[in-house]
XYZ file of C-alpha atoms in Angstrom:
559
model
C -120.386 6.325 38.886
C -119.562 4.131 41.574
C -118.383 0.501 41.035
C -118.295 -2.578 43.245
C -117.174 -5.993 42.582
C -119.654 -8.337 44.115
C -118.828 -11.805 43.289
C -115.995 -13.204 41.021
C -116.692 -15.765 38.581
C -113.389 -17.115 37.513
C -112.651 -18.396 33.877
C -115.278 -19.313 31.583
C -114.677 -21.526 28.789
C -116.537 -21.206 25.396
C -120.207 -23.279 26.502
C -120.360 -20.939 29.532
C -119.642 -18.287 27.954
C -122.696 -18.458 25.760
C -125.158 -19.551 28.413
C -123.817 -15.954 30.142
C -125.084 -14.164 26.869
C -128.501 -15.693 26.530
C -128.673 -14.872 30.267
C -128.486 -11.288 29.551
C -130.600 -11.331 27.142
C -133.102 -13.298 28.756
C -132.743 -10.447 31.704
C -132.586 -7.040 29.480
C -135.582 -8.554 27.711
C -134.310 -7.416 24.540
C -131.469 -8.175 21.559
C -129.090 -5.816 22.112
C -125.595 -6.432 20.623
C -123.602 -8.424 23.027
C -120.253 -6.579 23.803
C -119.410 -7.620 27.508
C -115.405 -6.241 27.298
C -114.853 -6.588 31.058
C -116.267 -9.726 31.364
C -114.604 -11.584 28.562
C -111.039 -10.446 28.302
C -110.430 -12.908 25.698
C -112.312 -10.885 23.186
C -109.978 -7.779 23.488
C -107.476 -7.910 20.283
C -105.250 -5.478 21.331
C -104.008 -4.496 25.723
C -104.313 -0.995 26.505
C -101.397 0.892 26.204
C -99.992 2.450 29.348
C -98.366 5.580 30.330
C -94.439 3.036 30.204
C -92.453 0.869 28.383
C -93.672 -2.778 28.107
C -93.232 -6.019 26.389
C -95.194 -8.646 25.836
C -93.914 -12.040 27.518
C -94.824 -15.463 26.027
C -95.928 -17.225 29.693
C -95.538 -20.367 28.422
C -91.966 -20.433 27.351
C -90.543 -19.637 30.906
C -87.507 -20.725 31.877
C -85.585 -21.110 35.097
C -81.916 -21.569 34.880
C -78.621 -21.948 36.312
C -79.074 -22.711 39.979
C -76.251 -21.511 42.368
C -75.237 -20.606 46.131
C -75.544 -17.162 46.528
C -76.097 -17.061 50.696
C -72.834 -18.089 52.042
C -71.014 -16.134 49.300
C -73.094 -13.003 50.154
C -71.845 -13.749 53.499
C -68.641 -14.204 52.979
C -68.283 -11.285 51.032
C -70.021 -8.924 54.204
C -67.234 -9.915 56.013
C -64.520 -9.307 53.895
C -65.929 -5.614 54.101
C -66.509 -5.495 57.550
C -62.627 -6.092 57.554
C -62.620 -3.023 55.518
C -59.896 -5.648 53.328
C -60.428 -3.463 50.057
C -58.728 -0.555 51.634
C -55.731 -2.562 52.360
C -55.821 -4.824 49.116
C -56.815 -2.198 46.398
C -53.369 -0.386 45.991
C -51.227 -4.047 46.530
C -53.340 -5.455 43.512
C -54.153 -3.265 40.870
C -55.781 -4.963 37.570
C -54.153 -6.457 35.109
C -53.284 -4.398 31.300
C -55.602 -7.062 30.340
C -58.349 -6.155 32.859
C -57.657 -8.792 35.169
C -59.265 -7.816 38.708
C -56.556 -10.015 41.008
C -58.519 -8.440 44.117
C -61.788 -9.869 42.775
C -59.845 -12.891 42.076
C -58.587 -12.780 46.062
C -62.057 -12.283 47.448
C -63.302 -15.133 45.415
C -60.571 -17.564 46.363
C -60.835 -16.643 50.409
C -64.487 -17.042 50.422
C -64.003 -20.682 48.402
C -61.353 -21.540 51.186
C -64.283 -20.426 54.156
C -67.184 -22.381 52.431
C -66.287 -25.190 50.410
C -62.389 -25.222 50.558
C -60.467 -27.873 48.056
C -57.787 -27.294 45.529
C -57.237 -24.298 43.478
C -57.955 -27.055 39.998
C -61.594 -27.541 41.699
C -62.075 -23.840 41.811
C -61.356 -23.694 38.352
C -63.732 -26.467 37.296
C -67.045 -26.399 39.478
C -66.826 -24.549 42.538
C -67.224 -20.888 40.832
C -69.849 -21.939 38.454
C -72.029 -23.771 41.036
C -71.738 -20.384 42.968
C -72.674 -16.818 42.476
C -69.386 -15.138 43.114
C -69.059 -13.719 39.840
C -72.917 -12.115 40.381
C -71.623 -10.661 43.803
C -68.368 -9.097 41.804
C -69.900 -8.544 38.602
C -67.068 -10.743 36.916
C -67.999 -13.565 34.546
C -66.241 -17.176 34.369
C -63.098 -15.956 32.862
C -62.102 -14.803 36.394
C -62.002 -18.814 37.469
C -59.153 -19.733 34.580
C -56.755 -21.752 36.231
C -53.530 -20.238 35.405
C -55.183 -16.454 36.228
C -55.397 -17.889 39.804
C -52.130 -19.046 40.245
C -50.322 -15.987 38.894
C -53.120 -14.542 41.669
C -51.286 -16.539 44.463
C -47.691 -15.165 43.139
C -48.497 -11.461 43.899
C -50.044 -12.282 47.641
C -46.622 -12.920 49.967
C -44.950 -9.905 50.047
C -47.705 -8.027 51.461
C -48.336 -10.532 54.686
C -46.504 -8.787 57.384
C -48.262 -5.728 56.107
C -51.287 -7.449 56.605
C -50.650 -8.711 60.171
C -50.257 -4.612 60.878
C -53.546 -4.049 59.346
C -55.743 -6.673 60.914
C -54.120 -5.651 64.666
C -56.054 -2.517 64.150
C -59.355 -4.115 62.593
C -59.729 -6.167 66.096
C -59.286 -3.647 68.391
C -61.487 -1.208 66.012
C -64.354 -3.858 65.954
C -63.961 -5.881 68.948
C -61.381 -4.105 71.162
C -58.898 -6.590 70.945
C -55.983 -6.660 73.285
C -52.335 -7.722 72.829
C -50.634 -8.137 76.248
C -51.727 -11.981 76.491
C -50.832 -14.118 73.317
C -51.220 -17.696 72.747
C -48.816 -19.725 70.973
C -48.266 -23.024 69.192
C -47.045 -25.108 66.491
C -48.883 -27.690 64.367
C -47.886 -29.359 60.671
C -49.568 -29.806 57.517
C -48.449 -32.196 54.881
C -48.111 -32.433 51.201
C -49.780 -35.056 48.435
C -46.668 -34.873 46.308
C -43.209 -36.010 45.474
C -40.329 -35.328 48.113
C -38.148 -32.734 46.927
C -34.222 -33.978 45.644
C -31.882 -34.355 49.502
C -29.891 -31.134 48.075
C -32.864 -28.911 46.824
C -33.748 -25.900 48.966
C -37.033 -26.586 50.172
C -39.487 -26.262 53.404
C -41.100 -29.595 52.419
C -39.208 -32.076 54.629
C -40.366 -35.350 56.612
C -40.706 -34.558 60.303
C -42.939 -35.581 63.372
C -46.409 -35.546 61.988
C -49.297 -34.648 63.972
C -51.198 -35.858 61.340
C -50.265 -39.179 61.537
C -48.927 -39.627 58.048
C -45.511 -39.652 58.571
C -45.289 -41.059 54.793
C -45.604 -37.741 53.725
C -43.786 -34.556 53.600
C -44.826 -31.738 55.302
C -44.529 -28.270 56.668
C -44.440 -27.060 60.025
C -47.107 -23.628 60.764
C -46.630 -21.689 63.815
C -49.539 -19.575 64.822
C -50.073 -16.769 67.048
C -53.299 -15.650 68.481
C -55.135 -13.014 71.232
C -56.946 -14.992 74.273
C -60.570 -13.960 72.456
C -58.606 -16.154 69.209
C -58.215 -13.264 66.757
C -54.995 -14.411 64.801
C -52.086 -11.803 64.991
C -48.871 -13.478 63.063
C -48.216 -17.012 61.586
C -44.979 -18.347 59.773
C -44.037 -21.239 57.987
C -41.156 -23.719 59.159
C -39.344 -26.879 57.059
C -41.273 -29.906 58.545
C -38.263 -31.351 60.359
C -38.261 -28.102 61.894
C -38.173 -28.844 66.293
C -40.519 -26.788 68.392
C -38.088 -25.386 70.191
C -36.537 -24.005 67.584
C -39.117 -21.197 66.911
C -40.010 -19.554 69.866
C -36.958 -17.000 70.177
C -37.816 -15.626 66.945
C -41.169 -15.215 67.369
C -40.393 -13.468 70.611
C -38.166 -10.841 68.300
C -41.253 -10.453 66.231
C -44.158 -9.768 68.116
C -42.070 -6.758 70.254
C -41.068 -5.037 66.835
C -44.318 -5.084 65.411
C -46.254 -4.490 68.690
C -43.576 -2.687 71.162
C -41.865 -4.158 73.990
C -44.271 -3.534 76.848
C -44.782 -6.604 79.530
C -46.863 -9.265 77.588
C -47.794 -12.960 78.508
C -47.315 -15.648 76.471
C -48.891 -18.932 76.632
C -47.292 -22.379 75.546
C -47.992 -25.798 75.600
C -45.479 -28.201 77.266
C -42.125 -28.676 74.346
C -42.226 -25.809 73.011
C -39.869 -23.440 75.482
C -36.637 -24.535 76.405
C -34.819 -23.979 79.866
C -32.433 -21.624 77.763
C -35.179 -19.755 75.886
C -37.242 -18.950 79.359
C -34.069 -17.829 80.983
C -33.822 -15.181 78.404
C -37.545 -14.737 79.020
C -37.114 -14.048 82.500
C -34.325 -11.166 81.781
C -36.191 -9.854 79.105
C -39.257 -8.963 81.175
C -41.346 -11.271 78.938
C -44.066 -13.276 81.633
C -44.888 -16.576 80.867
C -47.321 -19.470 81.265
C -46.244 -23.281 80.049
C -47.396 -26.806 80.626
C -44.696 -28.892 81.998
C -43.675 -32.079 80.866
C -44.914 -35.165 83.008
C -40.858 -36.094 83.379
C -40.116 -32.418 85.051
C -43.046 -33.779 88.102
C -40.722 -36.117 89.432
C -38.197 -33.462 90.159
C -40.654 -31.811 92.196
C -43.012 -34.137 93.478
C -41.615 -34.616 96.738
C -42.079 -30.776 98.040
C -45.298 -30.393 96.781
C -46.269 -33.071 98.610
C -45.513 -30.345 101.553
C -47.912 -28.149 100.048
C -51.268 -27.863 101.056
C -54.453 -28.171 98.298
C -56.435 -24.528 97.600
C -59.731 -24.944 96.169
C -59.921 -22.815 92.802
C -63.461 -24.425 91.562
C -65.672 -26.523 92.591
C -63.941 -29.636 91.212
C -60.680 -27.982 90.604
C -58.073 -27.719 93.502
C -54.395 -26.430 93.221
C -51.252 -26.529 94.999
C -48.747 -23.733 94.599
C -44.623 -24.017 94.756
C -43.019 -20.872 94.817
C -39.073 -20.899 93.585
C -36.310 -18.130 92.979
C -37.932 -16.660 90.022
C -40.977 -18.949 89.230
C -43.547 -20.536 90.379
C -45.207 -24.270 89.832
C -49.221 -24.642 89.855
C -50.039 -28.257 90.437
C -53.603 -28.547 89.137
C -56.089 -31.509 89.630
C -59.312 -31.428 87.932
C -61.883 -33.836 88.959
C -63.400 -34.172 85.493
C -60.274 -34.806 84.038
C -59.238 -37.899 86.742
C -62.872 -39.505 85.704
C -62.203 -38.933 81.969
C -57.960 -40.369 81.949
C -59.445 -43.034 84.449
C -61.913 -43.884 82.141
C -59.740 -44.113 78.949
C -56.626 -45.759 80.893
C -59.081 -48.713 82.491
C -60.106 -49.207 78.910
C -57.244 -49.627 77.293
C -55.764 -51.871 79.610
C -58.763 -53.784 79.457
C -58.113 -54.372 75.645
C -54.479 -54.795 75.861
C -55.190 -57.834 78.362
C -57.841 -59.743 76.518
C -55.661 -59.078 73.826
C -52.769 -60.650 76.007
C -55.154 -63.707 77.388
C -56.628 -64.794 73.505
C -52.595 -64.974 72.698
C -51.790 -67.111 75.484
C -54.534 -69.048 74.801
C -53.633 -69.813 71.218
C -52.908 -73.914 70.550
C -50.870 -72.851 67.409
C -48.656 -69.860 67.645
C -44.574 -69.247 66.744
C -42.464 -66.557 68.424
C -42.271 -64.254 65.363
C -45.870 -64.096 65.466
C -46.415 -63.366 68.770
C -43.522 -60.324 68.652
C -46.049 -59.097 65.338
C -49.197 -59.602 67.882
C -47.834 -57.885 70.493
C -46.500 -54.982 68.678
C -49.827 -54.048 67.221
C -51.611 -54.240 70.968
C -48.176 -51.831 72.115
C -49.384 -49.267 69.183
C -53.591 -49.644 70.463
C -52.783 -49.368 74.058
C -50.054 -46.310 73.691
C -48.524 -45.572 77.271
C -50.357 -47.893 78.738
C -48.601 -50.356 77.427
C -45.576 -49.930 80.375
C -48.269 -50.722 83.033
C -47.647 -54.250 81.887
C -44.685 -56.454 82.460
C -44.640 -59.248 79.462
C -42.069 -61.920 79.646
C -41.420 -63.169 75.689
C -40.039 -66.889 74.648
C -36.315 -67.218 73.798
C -35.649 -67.841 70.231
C -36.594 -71.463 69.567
C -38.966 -71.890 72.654
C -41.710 -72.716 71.906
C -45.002 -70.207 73.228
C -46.660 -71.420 76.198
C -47.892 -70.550 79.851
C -44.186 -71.175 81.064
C -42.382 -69.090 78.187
C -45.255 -66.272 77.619
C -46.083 -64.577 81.178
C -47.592 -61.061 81.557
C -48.622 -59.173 84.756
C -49.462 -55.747 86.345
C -46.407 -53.372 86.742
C -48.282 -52.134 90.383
C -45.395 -49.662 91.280
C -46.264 -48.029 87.805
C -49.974 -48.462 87.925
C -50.281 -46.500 91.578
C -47.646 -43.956 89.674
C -50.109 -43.032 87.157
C -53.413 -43.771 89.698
C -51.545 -40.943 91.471
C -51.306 -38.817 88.469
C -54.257 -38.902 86.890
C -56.033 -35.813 85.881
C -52.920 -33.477 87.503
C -51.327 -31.865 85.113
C -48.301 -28.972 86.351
C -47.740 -25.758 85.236
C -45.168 -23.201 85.472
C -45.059 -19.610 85.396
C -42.812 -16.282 86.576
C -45.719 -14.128 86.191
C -45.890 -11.825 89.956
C -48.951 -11.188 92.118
C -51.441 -13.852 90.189
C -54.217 -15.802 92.314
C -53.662 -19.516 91.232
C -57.036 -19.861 90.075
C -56.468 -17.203 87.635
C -53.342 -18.883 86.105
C -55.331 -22.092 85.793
C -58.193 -20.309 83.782
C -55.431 -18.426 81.881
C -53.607 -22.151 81.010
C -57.081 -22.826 79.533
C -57.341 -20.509 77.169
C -54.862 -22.568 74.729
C -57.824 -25.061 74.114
C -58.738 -22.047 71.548
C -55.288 -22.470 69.315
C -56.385 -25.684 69.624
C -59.540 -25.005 68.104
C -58.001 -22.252 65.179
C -55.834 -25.585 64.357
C -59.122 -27.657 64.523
C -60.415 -25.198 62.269
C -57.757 -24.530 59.690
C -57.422 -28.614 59.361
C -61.358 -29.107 59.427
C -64.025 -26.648 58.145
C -60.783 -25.069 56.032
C -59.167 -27.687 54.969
C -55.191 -26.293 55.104
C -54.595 -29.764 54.023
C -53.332 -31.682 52.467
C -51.297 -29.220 49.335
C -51.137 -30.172 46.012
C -48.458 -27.316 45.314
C -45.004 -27.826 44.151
C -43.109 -24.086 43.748
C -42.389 -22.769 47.357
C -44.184 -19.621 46.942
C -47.610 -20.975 46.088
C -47.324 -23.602 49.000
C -46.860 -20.711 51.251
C -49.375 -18.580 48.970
C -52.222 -21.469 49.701
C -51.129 -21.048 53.600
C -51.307 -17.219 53.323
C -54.788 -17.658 51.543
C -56.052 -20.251 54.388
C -54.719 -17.718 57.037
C -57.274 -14.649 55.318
C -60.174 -17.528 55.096
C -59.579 -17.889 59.164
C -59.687 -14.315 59.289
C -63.236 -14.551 58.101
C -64.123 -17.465 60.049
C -63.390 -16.049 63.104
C -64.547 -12.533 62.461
C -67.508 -14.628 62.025
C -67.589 -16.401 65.051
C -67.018 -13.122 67.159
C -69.971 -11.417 65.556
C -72.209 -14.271 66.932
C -70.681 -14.572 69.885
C -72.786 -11.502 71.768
C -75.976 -11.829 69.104
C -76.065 -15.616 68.450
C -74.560 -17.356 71.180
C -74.198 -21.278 70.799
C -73.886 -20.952 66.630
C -70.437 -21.904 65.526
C -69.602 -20.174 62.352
C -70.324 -23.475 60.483
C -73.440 -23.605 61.452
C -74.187 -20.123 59.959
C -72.353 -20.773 56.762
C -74.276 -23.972 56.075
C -77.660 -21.791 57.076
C -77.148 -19.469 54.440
C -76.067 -21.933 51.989
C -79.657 -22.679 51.595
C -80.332 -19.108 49.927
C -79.780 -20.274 46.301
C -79.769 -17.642 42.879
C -81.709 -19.178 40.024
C -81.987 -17.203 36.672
C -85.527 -16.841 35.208
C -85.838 -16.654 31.645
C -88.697 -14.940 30.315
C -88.997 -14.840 26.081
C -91.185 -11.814 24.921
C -93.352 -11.887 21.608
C -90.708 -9.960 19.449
C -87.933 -12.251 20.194
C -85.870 -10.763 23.151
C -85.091 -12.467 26.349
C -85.755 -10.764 30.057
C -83.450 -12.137 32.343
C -84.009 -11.855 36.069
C -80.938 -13.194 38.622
C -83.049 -13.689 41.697
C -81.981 -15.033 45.113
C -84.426 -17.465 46.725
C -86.581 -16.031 49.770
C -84.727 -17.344 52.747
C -87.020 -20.089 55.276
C -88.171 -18.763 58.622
C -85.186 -20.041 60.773
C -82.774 -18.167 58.017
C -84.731 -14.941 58.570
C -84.531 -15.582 62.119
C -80.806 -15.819 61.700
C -80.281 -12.699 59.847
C -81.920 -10.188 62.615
C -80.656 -12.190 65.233
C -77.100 -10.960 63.450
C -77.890 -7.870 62.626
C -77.593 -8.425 58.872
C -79.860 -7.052 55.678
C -80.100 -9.423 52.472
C -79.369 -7.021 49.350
C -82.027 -5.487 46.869
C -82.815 -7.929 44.407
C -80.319 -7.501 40.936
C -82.250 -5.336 38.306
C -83.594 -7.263 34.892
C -82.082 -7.153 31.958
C -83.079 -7.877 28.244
C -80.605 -9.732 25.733
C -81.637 -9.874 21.977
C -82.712 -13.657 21.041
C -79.693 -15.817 21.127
């Protein structure tokens, strides 16, 4: 027997269904009984009974429940194994007696701090139930409890130097990572809480901000990073802590974990001291530093000797070799257009500002100091370019008493200036182009401090005990780990896609449960992540990366 299906008729309700059977009839030209089985399913009282298992589901009680964000967890779980973290973390934190996983705990909290960072409190309440972390471990919500996760943070510091050993191998292992040129710098967090007492022992201290809240406390972070920005070391300074005051040690550091072989080390201007370079230059430790605009004047006049080299197109250097240094006077054409732009506009501001003052009918001397002072803060260094004669007390404020005009001298200073920037290095037999490019390379510590204060929010702490404000530090630091282990893997497949921009990508790949009720009172559960859109699946080959097999069901009695 050989079947074919020719045409399908769909559904037929009850009137159709009849004018199908007098149609037979009226064809077979007799009464048979009417038994069409295949053609009216409806009439079957019992399904065939196959070869497996089955249940019956009731299709009209579906449910779908609990919508979460599985992508960027997924994600951010890959990477914590392509650090191969578990091998370093498994012996440090064994479970609880209770059954406490703390490295479950520690995976969940770094990936929380690379895609959605806040406060430990808001991991506890939302975050890990509007996720599917505990899917990805296989841990339920009793891993979020909020004191669990601060005990979590007590057991972490004692294992970060460790931790710096381990990661210097992970970079060279997975990107061939090299350690003989290392950036460093300094930047400051601070704190949404109380000072501590003047005599307790704490790193929380008032200090130069460069977060411009100098109501707060803070803490000062020093970071240390490869040229490609893989981080290597970081410590954690009171925040009235100077920058010159951590360098030397850092220097100790970095040759007794990584050997003393001749290494370069990159620094912003403030940060070395005469001393501290002198000890450099015995040492056998090279060096490249910004130099203070002050330092120019003692050396402006024989570099005027010097003649201009052409390093770029727009970029041309002068070069003044000393005793045991060098200077690099750089001028980048860009960066005269982009300083020229900025000064000419604040000046412009700071003398309308100036004019609609000494215009004023009505106007005392206290209020003009108050007037002034705010366009002094708008128009920052600027501000010098002007000379601004003020009333006596008890004059009153006119055109006689209230002058203001160009400082020229000054104003052909910093004409002269702008867009030059020097530098100053001891390193031997290096073109001057190639110290300029080198100088450069900071812009990416600016960046990891762009990116611990942005997309990971190091900031502000809500901590009080010293060893959980360094704990949330030590937790941010593993988070950046991720980020830019990240950002190197789509640097040679995905070019142009910050690690962000991935992150929020994936964040689109949602778990929902679907809750199917069968006829004898069970429940089939299925966890399911949603099927990713086209530019997602584009993403995931263009990286390389394979979404997981869909979870297996599983059946829970009724209730």
């Amino acid at each position: 027997m050989v079947q074919r299906q020719v045409l399908y008729l769909g559904e037929l309700n009850d009137n159709q269904r009849a004018g199908w059977v007098r149609t037979i009839e009226a064809v077979a030209g007799e009464k048979p009984t009417a038994r069409q089985v295949a053609l009216f399913p409806d009439d079957r009282e019992a399904l065939p009974i196959p070869d497996c298992e089955t249940v019956q589901v009731r299709l009209d009680k579906i449910e779908l429940r609990c919508p979460r964000q599985w992508g960027a967890s997924w994600l951010g779980l890959y990477l914590w194994d392509m650090l191969e973290l578990d091998i370093f973390w498994r012996s440090r934190l064994p479970s609880s007696r209770k059954g406490t996983s703390w490295l479950n705990m520690l995976k969940a909290l770094v990936c929380y701090w690379l895609i959605d960072p806040g406060s430990e409190f808001r991991f506890h309440r939302e975050w890990y139930v509007r996720s599917a972390m505990g899917d990805l471990l296989g841990e339920d919500d009793s891993l979020a409890q909020k004191d669990k996760l601060y005990r979590c943070l007590d057991l972490l510091l004692e294992h970060r130097d460790e931790l710096f050993g381990f990661l210097k191998g992970q970079w060279g292992k997975l990107f061939g990572a090299k350690y003989d040129v290392l950036l460093y710098d300094l930047t400051s967090t601070y704190f949404e809480s109380e000072p501590p007492a003047a005599d307790a022992v704490s790193k929380k201290r008032f200090g130069y901000s460069r977060d411009k809240r100098s109501d707060c406390v803070q803490v000062v972070v020093a970071l240390v990073l490869t040229p490609e920005g893989f981080p290597v070391a970081y410590e954690v300074y009171p925040g009235n802590t100077r920058d010159t005051a951590t360098l030397e040690e850092f220097l100790d550091r970095i040759e007794k974990r990584y050997g003393k072989f001749r290494r370069t080390w990159l620094m912003d201007r403030g940060i070395p001291t005469e001393e501290v370079l002198e000890k450099m230059r015995e040492r056998g430790i090279d060096y490249l530093v910004g130099t203070p605009k002050g330092h120019l004047t003692r050396v402006e006049k024989p570099l005027l000797e010097q003649t201009w080299m052409q390093a770029r197109e727009s970029v041309r250097v002068k070069i003044l070799q000393q005793e045991s240094e060098f200077y690099v006077y750089v001028e980048s054409q860009d960066r005269v257009a982009k300083e020229r732009s900025m000064r000419r506009r604040r000046l412009r501001r700071l003398w309308a500002g100036l004019r609609e003052l000494r215009n004023r009918k009505v106007l005392t001397r206290d209020d003009l100091l108050m007037h002034i002072g705010a366009l002094k803060k708008e128009a920052g260094r600027d501000f010098r370019l002007v000379n601004i004669s003020i009333p006596k007390p008890q004059e009153p404020v006119n055109e006689n008493t209230f002058r203001f005009s160009l400082d020229r001298e000054r104003l052909r200073q910093a004409y002269r200036r702008e867009g030059r920037y020097l530098l100053r290095s001891n390193m031997q037999a290096t073109a001057p182009e190639t110290v300029w490019e080198n100088y450069l390379l900071l812009t990416r510590i600016e960046q990891a401090f762009k990116d611990l204060k942005g997309s990971l929010s190091i900031r502000p702490i809500w901590h009080q005990l010293e060893r959980r404000i360094e704990a949330h530090i030590f937790v941010s630091f593993l988070a950046f780990c991720l980020h830019t282990t990240l950002r190197n893997l789509a640097r040679g497949r995905a070019a142009g896609l910050t690690s962000e921009a991935i992150l929020e990508k994936l964040s689109s790949i949602q778990m929902i449960d679907v809750h199917l009720p069968t006829t004898d009172g069970r429940h089939i559960v299925m966890s399911r992540y949603t099927q990713p859109e086209k530019d997602v699946v584009l993403l995931l080959a263009q990286l390389g990366l394979m979404l997981p097999e869909q979870p297996p069901p599983k059946i829970y009695a009724s209730g």
